[in-house]
Coordinates of C-alpha atoms and ligand atoms in Angstrom, one line a residue:
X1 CA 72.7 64.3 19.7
X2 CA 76.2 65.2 21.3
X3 CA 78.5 68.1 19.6
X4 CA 80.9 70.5 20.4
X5 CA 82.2 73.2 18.2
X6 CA 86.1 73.0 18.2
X7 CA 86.2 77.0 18.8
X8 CA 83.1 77.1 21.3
X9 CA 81.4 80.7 20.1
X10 CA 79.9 83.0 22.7
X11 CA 76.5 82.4 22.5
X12 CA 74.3 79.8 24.1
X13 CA 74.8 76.4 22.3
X14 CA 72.3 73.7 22.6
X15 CA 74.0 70.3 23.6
X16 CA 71.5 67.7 23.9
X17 CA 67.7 68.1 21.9
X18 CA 64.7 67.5 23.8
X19 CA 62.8 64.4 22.4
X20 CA 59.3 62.6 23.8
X21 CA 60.0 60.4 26.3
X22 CA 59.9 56.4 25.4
X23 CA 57.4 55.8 27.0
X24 CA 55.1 59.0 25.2
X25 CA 56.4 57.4 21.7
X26 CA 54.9 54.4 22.5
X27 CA 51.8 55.5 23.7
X28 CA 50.9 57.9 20.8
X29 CA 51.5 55.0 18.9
X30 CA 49.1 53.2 20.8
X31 CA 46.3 56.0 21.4
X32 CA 44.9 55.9 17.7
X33 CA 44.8 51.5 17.6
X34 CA 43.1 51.1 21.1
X35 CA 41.5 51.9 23.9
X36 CA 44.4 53.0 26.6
X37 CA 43.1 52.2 30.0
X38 CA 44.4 55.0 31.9
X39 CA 44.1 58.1 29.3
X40 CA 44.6 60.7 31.3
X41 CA 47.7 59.9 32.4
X42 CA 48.8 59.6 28.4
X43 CA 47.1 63.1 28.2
X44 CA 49.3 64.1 31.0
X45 CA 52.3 62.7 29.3
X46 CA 51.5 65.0 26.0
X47 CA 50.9 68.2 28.4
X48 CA 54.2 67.8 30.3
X49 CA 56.3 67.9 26.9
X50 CA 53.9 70.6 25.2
X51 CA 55.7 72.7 28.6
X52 CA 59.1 71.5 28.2
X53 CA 58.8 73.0 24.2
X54 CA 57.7 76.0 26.0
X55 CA 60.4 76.1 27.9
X56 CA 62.7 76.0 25.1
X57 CA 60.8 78.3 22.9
X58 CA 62.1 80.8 26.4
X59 CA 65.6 79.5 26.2
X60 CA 65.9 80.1 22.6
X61 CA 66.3 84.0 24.1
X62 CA 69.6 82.8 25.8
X63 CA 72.2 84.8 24.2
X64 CA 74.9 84.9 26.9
X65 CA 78.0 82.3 26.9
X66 CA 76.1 79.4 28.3
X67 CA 75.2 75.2 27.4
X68 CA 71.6 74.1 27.7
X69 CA 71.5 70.5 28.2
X70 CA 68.0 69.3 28.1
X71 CA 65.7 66.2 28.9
X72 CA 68.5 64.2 31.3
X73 CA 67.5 61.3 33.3
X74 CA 70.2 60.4 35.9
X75 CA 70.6 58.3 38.4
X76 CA 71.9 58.6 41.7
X77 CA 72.7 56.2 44.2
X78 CA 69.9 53.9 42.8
X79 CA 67.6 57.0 42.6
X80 CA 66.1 57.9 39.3
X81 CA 65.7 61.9 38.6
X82 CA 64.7 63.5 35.8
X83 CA 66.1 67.1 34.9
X84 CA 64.6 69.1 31.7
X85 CA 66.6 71.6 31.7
X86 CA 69.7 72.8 33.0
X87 CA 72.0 76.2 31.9
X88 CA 75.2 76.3 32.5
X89 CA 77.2 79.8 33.0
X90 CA 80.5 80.4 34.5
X91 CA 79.9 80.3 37.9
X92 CA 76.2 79.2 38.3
X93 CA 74.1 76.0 36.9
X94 CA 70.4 77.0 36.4
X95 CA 68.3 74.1 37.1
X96 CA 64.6 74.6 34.8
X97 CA 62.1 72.2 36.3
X98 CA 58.9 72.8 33.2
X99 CA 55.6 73.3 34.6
X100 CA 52.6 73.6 32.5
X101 CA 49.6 74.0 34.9
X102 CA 46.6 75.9 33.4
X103 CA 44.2 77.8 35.7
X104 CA 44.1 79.1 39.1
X105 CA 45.6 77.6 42.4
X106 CA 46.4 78.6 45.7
X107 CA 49.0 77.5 48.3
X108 CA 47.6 76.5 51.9
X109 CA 50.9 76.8 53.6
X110 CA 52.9 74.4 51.7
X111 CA 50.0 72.9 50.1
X112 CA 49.3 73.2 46.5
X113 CA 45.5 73.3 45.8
X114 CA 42.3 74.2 43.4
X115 CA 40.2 76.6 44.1
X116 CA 38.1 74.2 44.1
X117 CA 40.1 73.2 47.4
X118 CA 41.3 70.4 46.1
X119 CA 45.0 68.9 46.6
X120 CA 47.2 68.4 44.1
X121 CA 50.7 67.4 44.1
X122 CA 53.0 70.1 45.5
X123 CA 56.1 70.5 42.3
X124 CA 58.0 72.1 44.6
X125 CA 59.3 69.1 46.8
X126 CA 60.0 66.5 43.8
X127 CA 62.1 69.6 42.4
X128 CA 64.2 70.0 45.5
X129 CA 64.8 65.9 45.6
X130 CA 66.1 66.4 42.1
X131 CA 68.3 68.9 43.2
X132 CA 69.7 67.2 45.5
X133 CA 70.6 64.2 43.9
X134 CA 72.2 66.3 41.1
X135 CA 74.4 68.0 43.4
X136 CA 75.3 64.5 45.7
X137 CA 76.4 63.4 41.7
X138 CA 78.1 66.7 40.4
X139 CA 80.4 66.8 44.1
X140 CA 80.7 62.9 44.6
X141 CA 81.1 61.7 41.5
X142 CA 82.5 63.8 39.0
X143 CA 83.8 66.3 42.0
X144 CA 82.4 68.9 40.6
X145 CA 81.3 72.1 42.6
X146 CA 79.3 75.1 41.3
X147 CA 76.7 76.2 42.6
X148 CA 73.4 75.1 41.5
X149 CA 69.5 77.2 41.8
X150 CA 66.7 74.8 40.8
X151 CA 63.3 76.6 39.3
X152 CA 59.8 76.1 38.4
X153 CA 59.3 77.8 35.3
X154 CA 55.5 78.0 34.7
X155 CA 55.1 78.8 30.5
X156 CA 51.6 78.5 30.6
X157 CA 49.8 81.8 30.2
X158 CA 46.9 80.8 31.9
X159 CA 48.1 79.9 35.1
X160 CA 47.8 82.0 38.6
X161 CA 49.0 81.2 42.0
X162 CA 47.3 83.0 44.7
X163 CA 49.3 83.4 48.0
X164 CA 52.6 82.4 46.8
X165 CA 55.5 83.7 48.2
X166 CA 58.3 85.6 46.8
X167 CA 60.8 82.9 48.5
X168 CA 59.0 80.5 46.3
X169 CA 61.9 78.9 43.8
X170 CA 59.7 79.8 40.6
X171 CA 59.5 82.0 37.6
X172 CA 56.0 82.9 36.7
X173 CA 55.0 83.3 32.9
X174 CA 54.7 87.5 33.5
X175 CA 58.6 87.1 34.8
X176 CA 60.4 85.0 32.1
X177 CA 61.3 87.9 30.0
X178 CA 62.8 89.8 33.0
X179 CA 64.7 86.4 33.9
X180 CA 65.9 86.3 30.8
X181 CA 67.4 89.6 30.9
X182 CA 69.1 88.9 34.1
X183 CA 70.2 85.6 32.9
X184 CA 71.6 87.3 29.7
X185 CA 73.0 90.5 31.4
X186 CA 75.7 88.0 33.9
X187 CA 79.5 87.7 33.6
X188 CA 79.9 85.1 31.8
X189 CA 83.1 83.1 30.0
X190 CA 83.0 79.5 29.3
X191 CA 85.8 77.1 29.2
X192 CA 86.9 73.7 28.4
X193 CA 85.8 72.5 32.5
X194 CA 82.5 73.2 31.8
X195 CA 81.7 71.4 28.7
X196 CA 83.7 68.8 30.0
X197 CA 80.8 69.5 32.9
X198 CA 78.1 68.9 30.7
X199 CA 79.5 65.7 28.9
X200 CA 80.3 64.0 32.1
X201 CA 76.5 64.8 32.9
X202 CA 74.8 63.7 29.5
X203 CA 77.6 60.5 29.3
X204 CA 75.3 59.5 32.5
X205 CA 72.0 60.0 30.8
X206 CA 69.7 56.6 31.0
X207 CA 68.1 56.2 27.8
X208 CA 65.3 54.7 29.8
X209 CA 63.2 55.5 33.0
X210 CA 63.7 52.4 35.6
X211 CA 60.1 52.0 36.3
X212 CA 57.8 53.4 33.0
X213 CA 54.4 51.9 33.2
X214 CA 53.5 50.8 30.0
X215 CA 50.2 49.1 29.1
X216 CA 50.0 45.8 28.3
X217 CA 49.2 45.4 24.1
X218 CA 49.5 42.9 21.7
X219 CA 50.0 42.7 17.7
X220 CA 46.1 41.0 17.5
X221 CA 44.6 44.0 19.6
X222 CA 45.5 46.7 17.6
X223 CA 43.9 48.3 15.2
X224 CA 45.4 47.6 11.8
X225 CA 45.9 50.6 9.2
X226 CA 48.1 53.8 8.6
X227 CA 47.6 56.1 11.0
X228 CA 47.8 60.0 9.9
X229 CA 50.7 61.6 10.5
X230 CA 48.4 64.9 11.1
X231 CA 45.8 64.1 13.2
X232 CA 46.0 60.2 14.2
X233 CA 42.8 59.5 12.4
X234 CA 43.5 56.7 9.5
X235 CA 44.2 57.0 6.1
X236 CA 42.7 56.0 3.3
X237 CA 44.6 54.0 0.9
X238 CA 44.1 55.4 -2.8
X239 CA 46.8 54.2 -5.2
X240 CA 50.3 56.0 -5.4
X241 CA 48.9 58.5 -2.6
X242 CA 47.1 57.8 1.2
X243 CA 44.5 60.4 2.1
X244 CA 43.6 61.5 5.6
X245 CA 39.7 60.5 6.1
X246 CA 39.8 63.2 8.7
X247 CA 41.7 66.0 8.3
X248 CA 42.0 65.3 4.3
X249 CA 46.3 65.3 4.7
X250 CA 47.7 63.4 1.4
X251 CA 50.9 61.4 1.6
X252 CA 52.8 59.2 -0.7
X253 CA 51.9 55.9 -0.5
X254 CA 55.9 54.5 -0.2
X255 CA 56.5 57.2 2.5
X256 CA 53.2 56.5 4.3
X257 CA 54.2 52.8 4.8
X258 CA 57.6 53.2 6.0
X259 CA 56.2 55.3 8.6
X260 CA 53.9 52.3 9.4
X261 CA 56.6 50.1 9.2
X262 CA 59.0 52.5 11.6
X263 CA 55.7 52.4 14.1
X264 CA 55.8 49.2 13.8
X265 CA 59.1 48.6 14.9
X266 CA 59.1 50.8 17.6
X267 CA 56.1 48.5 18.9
X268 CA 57.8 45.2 18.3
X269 CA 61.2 45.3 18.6
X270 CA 61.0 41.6 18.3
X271 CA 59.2 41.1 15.8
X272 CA 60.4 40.4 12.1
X273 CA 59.5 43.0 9.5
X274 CA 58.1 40.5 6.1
X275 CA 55.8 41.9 3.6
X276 CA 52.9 39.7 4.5
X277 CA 53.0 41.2 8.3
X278 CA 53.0 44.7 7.0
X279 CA 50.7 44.2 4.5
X280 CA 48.2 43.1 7.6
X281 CA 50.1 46.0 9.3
X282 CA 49.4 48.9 7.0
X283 CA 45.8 46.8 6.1
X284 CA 46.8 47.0 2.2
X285 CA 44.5 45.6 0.1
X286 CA 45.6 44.1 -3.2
X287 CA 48.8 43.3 -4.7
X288 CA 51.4 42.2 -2.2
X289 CA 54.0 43.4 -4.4
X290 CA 53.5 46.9 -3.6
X291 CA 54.7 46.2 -0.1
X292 CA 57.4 44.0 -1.3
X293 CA 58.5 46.8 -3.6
X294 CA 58.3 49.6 -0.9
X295 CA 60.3 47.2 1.6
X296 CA 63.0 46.6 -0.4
X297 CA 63.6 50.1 -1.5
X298 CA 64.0 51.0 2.1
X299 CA 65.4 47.9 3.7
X300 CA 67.7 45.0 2.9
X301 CA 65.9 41.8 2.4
X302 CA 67.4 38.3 4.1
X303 CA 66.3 35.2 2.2
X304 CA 64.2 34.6 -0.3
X305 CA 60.7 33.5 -0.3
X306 CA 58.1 33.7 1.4
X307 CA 60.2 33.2 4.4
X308 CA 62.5 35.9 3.9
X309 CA 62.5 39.6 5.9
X310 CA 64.1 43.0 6.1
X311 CA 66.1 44.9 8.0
X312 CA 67.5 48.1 8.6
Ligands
ZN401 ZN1 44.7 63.4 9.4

């Protein structure tokens, strides 16, 4: 996840990948094997990361000296923060906060509503704690000073924001190229300080958010099966090769289980991997050899018998 080049190029260079959050892993699992009670928060979940792609689809134009450190969550003085993107240049830290509204608002003052006239949750305030909180680290902890400009970056293409004004921290999708241009056209020369910067910041990444809200599940409750790797839907089993019921996607049957089995794991941490448990897993029908086979190819087996397990 972590690299430096021992000659650092100049060009922008990636230094931390974006991935789902723990808790969106978990509930994707979840979506297709039961009912969540609180969907639309889980849609939420999936909208905010289809915007923080966006926003690196945008940074991939980065071609100045620069390090893009993505998805951090920190923690400062027992307050949680979450940053998705942050640019770092010789004498400036850009500070992305991903925004992927769709439709038209308008602000009332400092109030962000629908047209509709109905409230929603101003980004603008949550974005300028974060800020905060970064810069109360950067100077007190790792006494570090350069100047740092938080932004919303709205990637959506269907958004509009009536009323807003041009002191408003935000780059609207009709502006990223320009911003890009500026952001490419600085004086710009890193050195060793500022990827030392950057691994100070990601060495005090949390690899978990201090109060996720996950629902409750349990092994019984969920549905049993393979679950496409497409579209969610299940699979089919048919021999050597599972077929999508849905969306017709074919996948070998060794692969399609250690997927399951990887699922699994991520579900139940705790819980022991046998062949008997997977086979309910992965609802195989049939020959229980065919899971023992495909679990010992991938995994090393402790004991013997029908007590015996695998692990990684
Ligand atoms: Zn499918």
């Amino acid at each position: 996840m972590l690299y430096f080049q021992k000659e650092r190029k100049w060009a922008m260079e990636k230094i931390k990948e974006r991935e789902p959050s723990a808790e969106l892993k978990i509930l994707r699992l979840l979506n297709p094997r039961m009912n969540l009670q609180d969907y639309q928060h889980y849609l939420n979940l999936e909208k905010g990361f289809a915007g923080e792609l966006q926003l690196d689809i945008w940074l991939e134009g980065l071609t100045n000296d620069c390090l893009v450190v993505n998805d951090l969550l920190l923690e400062h003085k027992g307050k949680a923060f979450q940053i998705d993107s942050f640019v770092v240049f010789q004498s400036i830290i850009y500070v992305f906060d991903s925004k992927y509204h769709e439709g038209d608002f308008y602000l009332d003052t400092n109030k962000w509503k629908t047209l509709a006239g109905k409230e929603i949750n101003s980004p603008q305030p949550q974005m300028e704690r974060a800020e905060s909180l970064l810069r109360q680290l950067l100077q007190q902890r790792l006494n570090i000073d350069i100047p740092i400009e938080s932004l919303l970056v709205f990637t959506h293409p269907e958004f509009y924001l009536y009323n807003a004004p041009p002191t408003l921290p935000a780059i609207f999708y009709n502006q990223l190229h320009r911003f890009m241009k500026k952001m490419n056209s600085m004086a710009s020369k890193l050195n060793r300080s500022h990827e030392s910067l950057a691994e100070q910041l990601i060495a005090q990444h949390l690899n978990k958010f201090p109060h996720t809200r996950l629902p409750e599940y349990d092994y019984e409750q969920l549905k049993k099966g393979v679950v496409c790797g497409k579209c969610t839907s299940f699979m089919v089993e048919g021999g050597r090769v599972w077929v999508c019921g849905e969306c017709g996607y074919k996948e070998n049957a060794q692969t399609a289980i250690i997927r399951s089995v990887e699922e699994f794991q991520l579900l139940f941490p705790d819980r022991k991997i046998t062949s008997a448990t997977i086979r309910e897993w992965c609802a195989v029908n049939g020959d229980r050899k065919k899971i023992t086979r495909t679990l010992s190819n991938y995994f090393k087996r402790m004991g013997k018998g029908p007590a015996s397990y695998y692990i990684d």
